[in-house]
Amino acid sequence: MKFIVFITIVFFGIQVHSQWELPAHFAKDKIQLDGKLDEKDWALAKPSDVEFTTIRPIPALKSKRKTEVKFLFNNEAIYIAAVCYDQKDSISKVFTVRDDYSPNADLFSIYLDTYNDHQNGFYFGVTSQGVQLDAKIFNGDFSDQLNLVWNSKVVKTDEAWVVEICIPYSAIRFPKKDVQQWNVNFSRQIARYREESTWFPVNPDFENYLVHSGKVVGVKEIYPPLRLGLIPYVSTYLNKNKNMPMSKSLFGGMDIKYGINESFTLDVTLVPDFGQVIYDNQVLNTSPFEIQFNENRQFFTEGMELFNKSGIFYSRRIGIQAPWEVLQTNLKENEIIASIPGTAQLYNATKFSGRTKKGLGIGVFNALSAPNVATAYNTTNDSSRTFTASPLTNFNAVVFDQNLRNNSSVTLTNTNVIRQGAFYDANVTSFNSNLNSKGNKFFLNTKATLSQKLYPQLNEMGFNYGIGAGKQRGNFVFNGNVFVENDTYDPNDLGFNPMNNRKVATAYVAYRYYKPFWKITKCNTNVSLSYNRLYNPDVYTSASVEWSAFAMTKKFHAFGLNAYSAFTKSYDYFEPRTWGYFYLVPRWSGFGGWISTNYQKKLALDINASFTTYENYSDWNVYNLALSPRIRVSKKCLLIYNWNIESTRNDIGYAYQFGTPVDTIQGILFGKRNRDNLTQLIELNYTLTNRMNISLRTRHYWSVLKYEDFYTLNQNGTLEANPTLGLDGQGISAFNLNYNAITVDLAYRWVFLPGSELSLVWKSAVFSSVKEVTSNYFQNLDNTLNLGMNNGLSIKVLYWLDAQSVKKIRRKS
């Protein structure tokens, strides 16, 4: 009897395992990528025989439509074909831009783990209209900035839409060995059902398409090819500013991608041109902290996963956002920075990255930026001069990241900045570990970082460390974290850390429910607690609690609620801008909510609102309202309008001077003020074909800051009235400000060959800061536009030259 049970268990285990094994067939004949699948090799290939299982809207059900997948390979590429059965009239006809994971598109996707580590892989997707998506998968995250060179073709029949995909070996990385062991998963999105399903079932409590994956078997005797790509570019610009003649410029440069071996790639950019990058979302910043902006330069977003893992690498430090301490190095007494006219020219940048057969990821980064000049203004004699704001600078980063079992890893990262001349240098080293239990149910994370600022006469060192643990799978999840950072820790020469000197303890508890009930398909609720102290001196600063809840209806409308409150008054040591002082912030509390309607409809709407109030200050309130209608004008055109108003009434904080008041002000000046921030953003995407689109992005940010009363901050954190009126010599407030930022990015892009594109971009912008405030929107807009927009028109051509393609041409000739 025991023997029968044993044989049954073994047989059942083999059956369960083998049903998610997809045989790969070697293609002996040439495959014509036409979506017809009429070659003999496609007929010989065995299809997947497992029905896809849903992740959403309701998990663990059979997909409403059958999907059949086949896998071929030859000496140059892998070929994947998917027959997505559906009625022809029901297949989505929506066009999207590349890499847009739109809920309105029917989509077939591939998740490929070539190193069999369940952590690193490649994503490829194709919509029913032939639009491509791709990304690098790293620890469960998708980086869609990676644009690989591959081909696909979609054909529609009366009973299905068929996608045929060719992925050259030069587009991916895999180990050099006779028999490949690849993990793979496939997914399909059916837009009208809002359904996503996968070949190997994915659990919604831990959505990881590489951890949950099957096998592709039979891929053997393939070897990594020469991976060498040259991407020369040429660009030309026409720039016209008000009251200035038109200027012309011509640029040329090259990107080089070289596969040193089967695992490692060298990327080099020579004299790069980032002139077509979209404008930053500029805002009026009156806080004591620096603002972090998104990186939009392609070289610094593509393939940077290793360097970003430890959180000490902020690529905008290279050529764009130098630390404030560096910018002030060459200022003289009574001087302030009046303007920094542009960004530093980047001479070159190089990155080397890859992963060994044993799961060791290695990354090396280097960049060299030119000196940058700025204008200094002397506040005592009204004189101006130019000075070197940032010198010739060399930036370096090195990363070692070892994969461990159960999706775990340990990471060592070092960044180093070397500057020419009397400027200081910097060095930061960080160690991180991310450990998961079997099945990824529990986790333990640790971190320790050491920073060094190397001055000519001394070295300044700082550190931080932290530990976090919790449960991350199942309906009930929780975690706790402790983080300590001393008052001299500063990674900001090649990292971003807006504040140091802190001790933080947090706790988080959540309950997630994935089964449908009543009119709800899924929901969750969570509570988080935070307790904060300074590191030096070791004093209490604040403690707070936040609750939130989320639900999705069966009609795919989502909504959420949240509430938050401080337990006590807060002791803010940063707002006074003078160390040793603190501001006693009243206890605050608030609530909010949001609604997001079904994006599948032609008209969808997002609404977000919140309200915050301060104890014992009934008139100190913060209101926030955001409205965002999404209009699908046609199958090819999507219009999104974002309108957001944040209104602060009778807020009290540090009085930041935008002019020179005539009164002599003693002590630290605070003020009671009203502030309104209005942001409007219009985004229009019109997709002409699956390789050609027009995009428009126009943004107007308007901030009005107006002071009512002034106070002097006392040593005990309280305030007493200050009689100053805050007026300058012209009788205008030195503290009020009317700030505008209007930007327009209009781009036409045509991918005329895989990896090659032509782009035509018009950029226009005006930024203004005036002391006369107005509450009339149209008068403000008219005044701002009358200052004159800075306009630029550019054309850029990139051409991908692949060594393998050149070899083929030579053989034919």
PDB file of N, CA and C in Angstrom, residues 235-304:
ATOM      1  N   SER A 235      22.049  66.059 -34.723  1.00  0.00           N
ATOM      2  CA  SER A 235      20.897  66.882 -34.336  1.00  0.00           C
ATOM      3  C   SER A 235      21.192  68.334 -34.658  1.00  0.00           C
ATOM      4  N   THR A 236      20.143  69.059 -34.943  1.00  0.00           N
ATOM      5  CA  THR A 236      20.276  70.488 -35.215  1.00  0.00           C
ATOM      6  C   THR A 236      19.183  71.238 -34.473  1.00  0.00           C
ATOM      7  N   TYR A 237      19.517  72.454 -34.006  1.00  0.00           N
ATOM      8  CA  TYR A 237      18.608  73.234 -33.174  1.00  0.00           C
ATOM      9  C   TYR A 237      18.465  74.650 -33.720  1.00  0.00           C
ATOM     10  N   LEU A 238      17.239  75.157 -33.631  1.00  0.00           N
ATOM     11  CA  LEU A 238      16.940  76.569 -33.869  1.00  0.00           C
ATOM     12  C   LEU A 238      16.312  77.102 -32.588  1.00  0.00           C
ATOM     13  N   ASN A 239      16.912  78.140 -32.000  1.00  0.00           N
ATOM     14  CA  ASN A 239      16.424  78.708 -30.753  1.00  0.00           C
ATOM     15  C   ASN A 239      16.111  80.182 -30.931  1.00  0.00           C
ATOM     16  N   LYS A 240      14.960  80.612 -30.421  1.00  0.00           N
ATOM     17  CA  LYS A 240      14.545  82.008 -30.537  1.00  0.00           C
ATOM     18  C   LYS A 240      13.956  82.458 -29.210  1.00  0.00           C
ATOM     19  N   ASN A 241      14.591  83.474 -28.619  1.00  0.00           N
ATOM     20  CA  ASN A 241      14.089  84.101 -27.409  1.00  0.00           C
ATOM     21  C   ASN A 241      13.657  85.520 -27.731  1.00  0.00           C
ATOM     22  N   LYS A 242      12.756  86.042 -26.897  1.00  0.00           N
ATOM     23  CA  LYS A 242      12.250  87.392 -27.121  1.00  0.00           C
ATOM     24  C   LYS A 242      13.393  88.400 -27.065  1.00  0.00           C
ATOM     25  N   ASN A 243      13.384  89.326 -28.003  1.00  0.00           N
ATOM     26  CA  ASN A 243      14.379  90.417 -28.083  1.00  0.00           C
ATOM     27  C   ASN A 243      15.798  89.916 -28.350  1.00  0.00           C
ATOM     28  N   MET A 244      15.905  88.682 -28.852  1.00  0.00           N
ATOM     29  CA  MET A 244      17.219  88.142 -29.185  1.00  0.00           C
ATOM     30  C   MET A 244      17.147  87.491 -30.560  1.00  0.00           C
ATOM     31  N   PRO A 245      18.241  87.556 -31.325  1.00  0.00           N
ATOM     32  CA  PRO A 245      18.215  86.946 -32.655  1.00  0.00           C
ATOM     33  C   PRO A 245      18.165  85.423 -32.563  1.00  0.00           C
ATOM     34  N   MET A 246      17.728  84.812 -33.644  1.00  0.00           N
ATOM     35  CA  MET A 246      17.667  83.360 -33.689  1.00  0.00           C
ATOM     36  C   MET A 246      19.075  82.775 -33.711  1.00  0.00           C
ATOM     37  N   SER A 247      19.267  81.693 -32.970  1.00  0.00           N
ATOM     38  CA  SER A 247      20.557  81.008 -32.951  1.00  0.00           C
ATOM     39  C   SER A 247      20.409  79.612 -33.540  1.00  0.00           C
ATOM     40  N   LYS A 248      21.469  79.122 -34.143  1.00  0.00           N
ATOM     41  CA  LYS A 248      21.481  77.799 -34.761  1.00  0.00           C
ATOM     42  C   LYS A 248      22.639  76.998 -34.188  1.00  0.00           C
ATOM     43  N   SER A 249      22.453  75.699 -34.092  1.00  0.00           N
ATOM     44  CA  SER A 249      23.531  74.833 -33.613  1.00  0.00           C
ATOM     45  C   SER A 249      23.393  73.454 -34.230  1.00  0.00           C
ATOM     46  N   LEU A 250      24.523  72.776 -34.346  1.00  0.00           N
ATOM     47  CA  LEU A 250      24.582  71.440 -34.925  1.00  0.00           C
ATOM     48  C   LEU A 250      25.428  70.555 -34.018  1.00  0.00           C
ATOM     49  N   PHE A 251      24.911  69.377 -33.693  1.00  0.00           N
ATOM     50  CA  PHE A 251      25.617  68.464 -32.801  1.00  0.00           C
ATOM     51  C   PHE A 251      25.715  67.084 -33.458  1.00  0.00           C
ATOM     52  N   GLY A 252      26.707  66.347 -33.015  1.00  0.00           N
ATOM     53  CA  GLY A 252      26.864  64.974 -33.455  1.00  0.00           C
ATOM     54  C   GLY A 252      27.578  64.180 -32.385  1.00  0.00           C
ATOM     55  N   GLY A 253      27.264  62.922 -32.270  1.00  0.00           N
ATOM     56  CA  GLY A 253      27.895  62.079 -31.271  1.00  0.00           C
ATOM     57  C   GLY A 253      27.527  60.637 -31.515  1.00  0.00           C
ATOM     58  N   MET A 254      27.817  59.796 -30.536  1.00  0.00           N
ATOM     59  CA  MET A 254      27.568  58.371 -30.737  1.00  0.00           C
ATOM     60  C   MET A 254      27.417  57.653 -29.406  1.00  0.00           C
ATOM     61  N   ASP A 255      26.517  56.676 -29.392  1.00  0.00           N
ATOM     62  CA  ASP A 255      26.433  55.711 -28.302  1.00  0.00           C
ATOM     63  C   ASP A 255      26.988  54.389 -28.810  1.00  0.00           C
ATOM     64  N   ILE A 256      27.694  53.684 -27.934  1.00  0.00           N
ATOM     65  CA  ILE A 256      28.280  52.389 -28.282  1.00  0.00           C
ATOM     66  C   ILE A 256      27.813  51.358 -27.264  1.00  0.00           C
ATOM     67  N   LYS A 257      27.308  50.233 -27.738  1.00  0.00           N
ATOM     68  CA  LYS A 257      26.932  49.114 -26.880  1.00  0.00           C
ATOM     69  C   LYS A 257      27.747  47.895 -27.315  1.00  0.00           C
ATOM     70  N   TYR A 258      28.577  47.403 -26.394  1.00  0.00           N
ATOM     71  CA  TYR A 258      29.478  46.293 -26.734  1.00  0.00           C
ATOM     72  C   TYR A 258      29.338  45.189 -25.699  1.00  0.00           C
ATOM     73  N   GLY A 259      28.996  43.990 -26.160  1.00  0.00           N
ATOM     74  CA  GLY A 259      28.934  42.833 -25.288  1.00  0.00           C
ATOM     75  C   GLY A 259      30.317  42.249 -25.106  1.00  0.00           C
ATOM     76  N   ILE A 260      30.914  42.507 -23.942  1.00  0.00           N
ATOM     77  CA  ILE A 260      32.277  42.035 -23.693  1.00  0.00           C
ATOM     78  C   ILE A 260      32.323  40.515 -23.692  1.00  0.00           C
ATOM     79  N   ASN A 261      31.324  39.898 -23.094  1.00  0.00           N
ATOM     80  CA  ASN A 261      31.146  38.443 -23.181  1.00  0.00           C
ATOM     81  C   ASN A 261      29.656  38.167 -23.084  1.00  0.00           C
ATOM     82  N   GLU A 262      29.296  36.908 -22.791  1.00  0.00           N
ATOM     83  CA  GLU A 262      27.875  36.572 -22.781  1.00  0.00           C
ATOM     84  C   GLU A 262      27.117  37.231 -21.630  1.00  0.00           C
ATOM     85  N   SER A 263      27.841  37.742 -20.627  1.00  0.00           N
ATOM     86  CA  SER A 263      27.186  38.260 -19.434  1.00  0.00           C
ATOM     87  C   SER A 263      27.282  39.766 -19.262  1.00  0.00           C
ATOM     88  N   PHE A 264      28.324  40.385 -19.797  1.00  0.00           N
ATOM     89  CA  PHE A 264      28.593  41.785 -19.480  1.00  0.00           C
ATOM     90  C   PHE A 264      28.552  42.665 -20.727  1.00  0.00           C
ATOM     91  N   THR A 265      28.029  43.877 -20.515  1.00  0.00           N
ATOM     92  CA  THR A 265      27.878  44.836 -21.603  1.00  0.00           C
ATOM     93  C   THR A 265      28.525  46.154 -21.210  1.00  0.00           C
ATOM     94  N   LEU A 266      29.175  46.768 -22.176  1.00  0.00           N
ATOM     95  CA  LEU A 266      29.766  48.087 -22.002  1.00  0.00           C
ATOM     96  C   LEU A 266      28.949  49.086 -22.811  1.00  0.00           C
ATOM     97  N   ASP A 267      28.444  50.137 -22.137  1.00  0.00           N
ATOM     98  CA  ASP A 267      27.699  51.211 -22.793  1.00  0.00           C
ATOM     99  C   ASP A 267      28.497  52.497 -22.671  1.00  0.00           C
ATOM    100  N   VAL A 268      28.689  53.172 -23.807  1.00  0.00           N
ATOM    101  CA  VAL A 268      29.450  54.418 -23.825  1.00  0.00           C
ATOM    102  C   VAL A 268      28.649  55.461 -24.593  1.00  0.00           C
ATOM    103  N   THR A 269      28.579  56.671 -24.061  1.00  0.00           N
ATOM    104  CA  THR A 269      27.993  57.781 -24.812  1.00  0.00           C
ATOM    105  C   THR A 269      29.056  58.856 -24.970  1.00  0.00           C
ATOM    106  N   LEU A 270      29.264  59.274 -26.197  1.00  0.00           N
ATOM    107  CA  LEU A 270      30.289  60.256 -26.522  1.00  0.00           C
ATOM    108  C   LEU A 270      29.617  61.543 -26.988  1.00  0.00           C
ATOM    109  N   VAL A 271      29.931  62.632 -26.340  1.00  0.00           N
ATOM    110  CA  VAL A 271      29.353  63.953 -26.614  1.00  0.00           C
ATOM    111  C   VAL A 271      27.834  63.829 -26.753  1.00  0.00           C
ATOM    112  N   PRO A 272      27.162  63.414 -25.692  1.00  0.00           N
ATOM    113  CA  PRO A 272      25.705  63.206 -25.782  1.00  0.00           C
ATOM    114  C   PRO A 272      24.959  64.520 -25.919  1.00  0.00           C
ATOM    115  N   ASP A 273      23.763  64.412 -26.482  1.00  0.00           N
ATOM    116  CA  ASP A 273      22.880  65.568 -26.663  1.00  0.00           C
ATOM    117  C   ASP A 273      21.558  65.254 -25.985  1.00  0.00           C
ATOM    118  N   PHE A 274      21.232  66.029 -24.938  1.00  0.00           N
ATOM    119  CA  PHE A 274      19.993  65.816 -24.202  1.00  0.00           C
ATOM    120  C   PHE A 274      19.017  66.974 -24.406  1.00  0.00           C
ATOM    121  N   GLY A 275      19.162  67.689 -25.501  1.00  0.00           N
ATOM    122  CA  GLY A 275      18.349  68.879 -25.733  1.00  0.00           C
ATOM    123  C   GLY A 275      16.878  68.604 -25.949  1.00  0.00           C
ATOM    124  N   GLN A 276      16.511  67.360 -26.295  1.00  0.00           N
ATOM    125  CA  GLN A 276      15.105  67.045 -26.540  1.00  0.00           C
ATOM    126  C   GLN A 276      14.396  66.456 -25.321  1.00  0.00           C
ATOM    127  N   VAL A 277      15.105  66.374 -24.193  1.00  0.00           N
ATOM    128  CA  VAL A 277      14.509  65.858 -22.967  1.00  0.00           C
ATOM    129  C   VAL A 277      13.419  66.817 -22.481  1.00  0.00           C
ATOM    130  N   ILE A 278      12.314  66.257 -21.978  1.00  0.00           N
ATOM    131  CA  ILE A 278      11.195  67.094 -21.551  1.00  0.00           C
ATOM    132  C   ILE A 278      11.591  67.960 -20.354  1.00  0.00           C
ATOM    133  N   TYR A 279      10.864  69.068 -20.183  1.00  0.00           N
ATOM    134  CA  TYR A 279      11.130  69.985 -19.083  1.00  0.00           C
ATOM    135  C   TYR A 279      10.821  69.321 -17.741  1.00  0.00           C
ATOM    136  N   ASP A 280      11.558  69.741 -16.703  1.00  0.00           N
ATOM    137  CA  ASP A 280      11.252  69.326 -15.334  1.00  0.00           C
ATOM    138  C   ASP A 280       9.979  70.013 -14.856  1.00  0.00           C
ATOM    139  N   ASN A 281       9.340  69.405 -13.872  1.00  0.00           N
ATOM    140  CA  ASN A 281       8.160  70.006 -13.242  1.00  0.00           C
ATOM    141  C   ASN A 281       8.621  70.988 -12.160  1.00  0.00           C
ATOM    142  N   GLN A 282       8.999  72.182 -12.599  1.00  0.00           N
ATOM    143  CA  GLN A 282       9.517  73.175 -11.667  1.00  0.00           C
ATOM    144  C   GLN A 282       8.413  73.671 -10.732  1.00  0.00           C
ATOM    145  N   VAL A 283       8.799  73.931  -9.456  1.00  0.00           N
ATOM    146  CA  VAL A 283       7.863  74.443  -8.462  1.00  0.00           C
ATOM    147  C   VAL A 283       8.567  75.516  -7.637  1.00  0.00           C
ATOM    148  N   LEU A 284       7.777  76.281  -6.905  1.00  0.00           N
ATOM    149  CA  LEU A 284       8.325  77.252  -5.964  1.00  0.00           C
ATOM    150  C   LEU A 284       8.606  76.524  -4.652  1.00  0.00           C
ATOM    151  N   ASN A 285       9.881  76.436  -4.284  1.00  0.00           N
ATOM    152  CA  ASN A 285      10.290  75.685  -3.103  1.00  0.00           C
ATOM    153  C   ASN A 285      10.669  76.650  -1.982  1.00  0.00           C
ATOM    154  N   THR A 286       9.875  76.698  -0.920  1.00  0.00           N
ATOM    155  CA  THR A 286      10.205  77.514   0.245  1.00  0.00           C
ATOM    156  C   THR A 286      10.534  76.643   1.461  1.00  0.00           C
ATOM    157  N   SER A 287      10.687  75.344   1.237  1.00  0.00           N
ATOM    158  CA  SER A 287      11.032  74.435   2.331  1.00  0.00           C
ATOM    159  C   SER A 287      12.542  74.468   2.562  1.00  0.00           C
ATOM    160  N   PRO A 288      13.015  73.913   3.673  1.00  0.00           N
ATOM    161  CA  PRO A 288      14.467  73.855   3.903  1.00  0.00           C
ATOM    162  C   PRO A 288      15.157  72.715   3.168  1.00  0.00           C
ATOM    163  N   PHE A 289      14.410  71.987   2.344  1.00  0.00           N
ATOM    164  CA  PHE A 289      14.951  70.787   1.714  1.00  0.00           C
ATOM    165  C   PHE A 289      15.013  70.932   0.196  1.00  0.00           C
ATOM    166  N   GLU A 290      15.980  70.255  -0.395  1.00  0.00           N
ATOM    167  CA  GLU A 290      16.137  70.226  -1.843  1.00  0.00           C
ATOM    168  C   GLU A 290      15.025  69.377  -2.462  1.00  0.00           C
ATOM    169  N   ILE A 291      14.648  69.717  -3.692  1.00  0.00           N
ATOM    170  CA  ILE A 291      13.613  68.965  -4.405  1.00  0.00           C
ATOM    171  C   ILE A 291      14.273  67.931  -5.325  1.00  0.00           C
ATOM    172  N   GLN A 292      13.709  66.747  -5.346  1.00  0.00           N
ATOM    173  CA  GLN A 292      14.201  65.694  -6.226  1.00  0.00           C
ATOM    174  C   GLN A 292      13.354  65.654  -7.500  1.00  0.00           C
ATOM    175  N   PHE A 293      14.022  65.688  -8.650  1.00  0.00           N
ATOM    176  CA  PHE A 293      13.339  65.642  -9.937  1.00  0.00           C
ATOM    177  C   PHE A 293      13.584  64.293 -10.604  1.00  0.00           C
ATOM    178  N   ASN A 294      12.706  63.936 -11.523  1.00  0.00           N
ATOM    179  CA  ASN A 294      12.871  62.706 -12.282  1.00  0.00           C
ATOM    180  C   ASN A 294      14.020  62.836 -13.273  1.00  0.00           C
ATOM    181  N   GLU A 295      14.696  61.727 -13.490  1.00  0.00           N
ATOM    182  CA  GLU A 295      15.724  61.668 -14.521  1.00  0.00           C
ATOM    183  C   GLU A 295      15.069  61.315 -15.850  1.00  0.00           C
ATOM    184  N   ASN A 296      15.258  62.163 -16.871  1.00  0.00           N
ATOM    185  CA  ASN A 296      14.638  61.924 -18.173  1.00  0.00           C
ATOM    186  C   ASN A 296      15.647  61.666 -19.288  1.00  0.00           C
ATOM    187  N   ARG A 297      16.946  61.744 -18.972  1.00  0.00           N
ATOM    188  CA  ARG A 297      17.965  61.495 -19.996  1.00  0.00           C
ATOM    189  C   ARG A 297      18.110  59.985 -20.203  1.00  0.00           C
ATOM    190  N   GLN A 298      17.964  59.534 -21.425  1.00  0.00           N
ATOM    191  CA  GLN A 298      17.853  58.105 -21.695  1.00  0.00           C
ATOM    192  C   GLN A 298      19.060  57.306 -21.216  1.00  0.00           C
ATOM    193  N   PHE A 299      20.281  57.823 -21.403  1.00  0.00           N
ATOM    194  CA  PHE A 299      21.460  57.064 -21.004  1.00  0.00           C
ATOM    195  C   PHE A 299      21.443  56.779 -19.504  1.00  0.00           C
ATOM    196  N   PHE A 300      20.846  57.686 -18.718  1.00  0.00           N
ATOM    197  CA  PHE A 300      20.839  57.541 -17.266  1.00  0.00           C
ATOM    198  C   PHE A 300      19.585  56.850 -16.745  1.00  0.00           C
ATOM    199  N   THR A 301      18.699  56.441 -17.622  1.00  0.00           N
ATOM    200  CA  THR A 301      17.521  55.681 -17.202  1.00  0.00           C
ATOM    201  C   THR A 301      17.568  54.247 -17.716  1.00  0.00           C
ATOM    202  N   GLU A 302      18.333  53.998 -18.749  1.00  0.00           N
ATOM    203  CA  GLU A 302      18.377  52.685 -19.379  1.00  0.00           C
ATOM    204  C   GLU A 302      19.480  51.835 -18.758  1.00  0.00           C
ATOM    205  N   GLY A 303      19.095  50.675 -18.205  1.00  0.00           N
ATOM    206  CA  GLY A 303      20.081  49.747 -17.666  1.00  0.00           C
ATOM    207  C   GLY A 303      20.773  50.225 -16.404  1.00  0.00           C
ATOM    208  N   MET A 304      20.071  51.024 -15.574  1.00  0.00           N
ATOM    209  CA  MET A 304      20.685  51.579 -14.360  1.00  0.00           C
ATOM    210  C   MET A 304      20.188  50.886 -13.090  1.00  0.00           C
TER     211      MET A 304
END
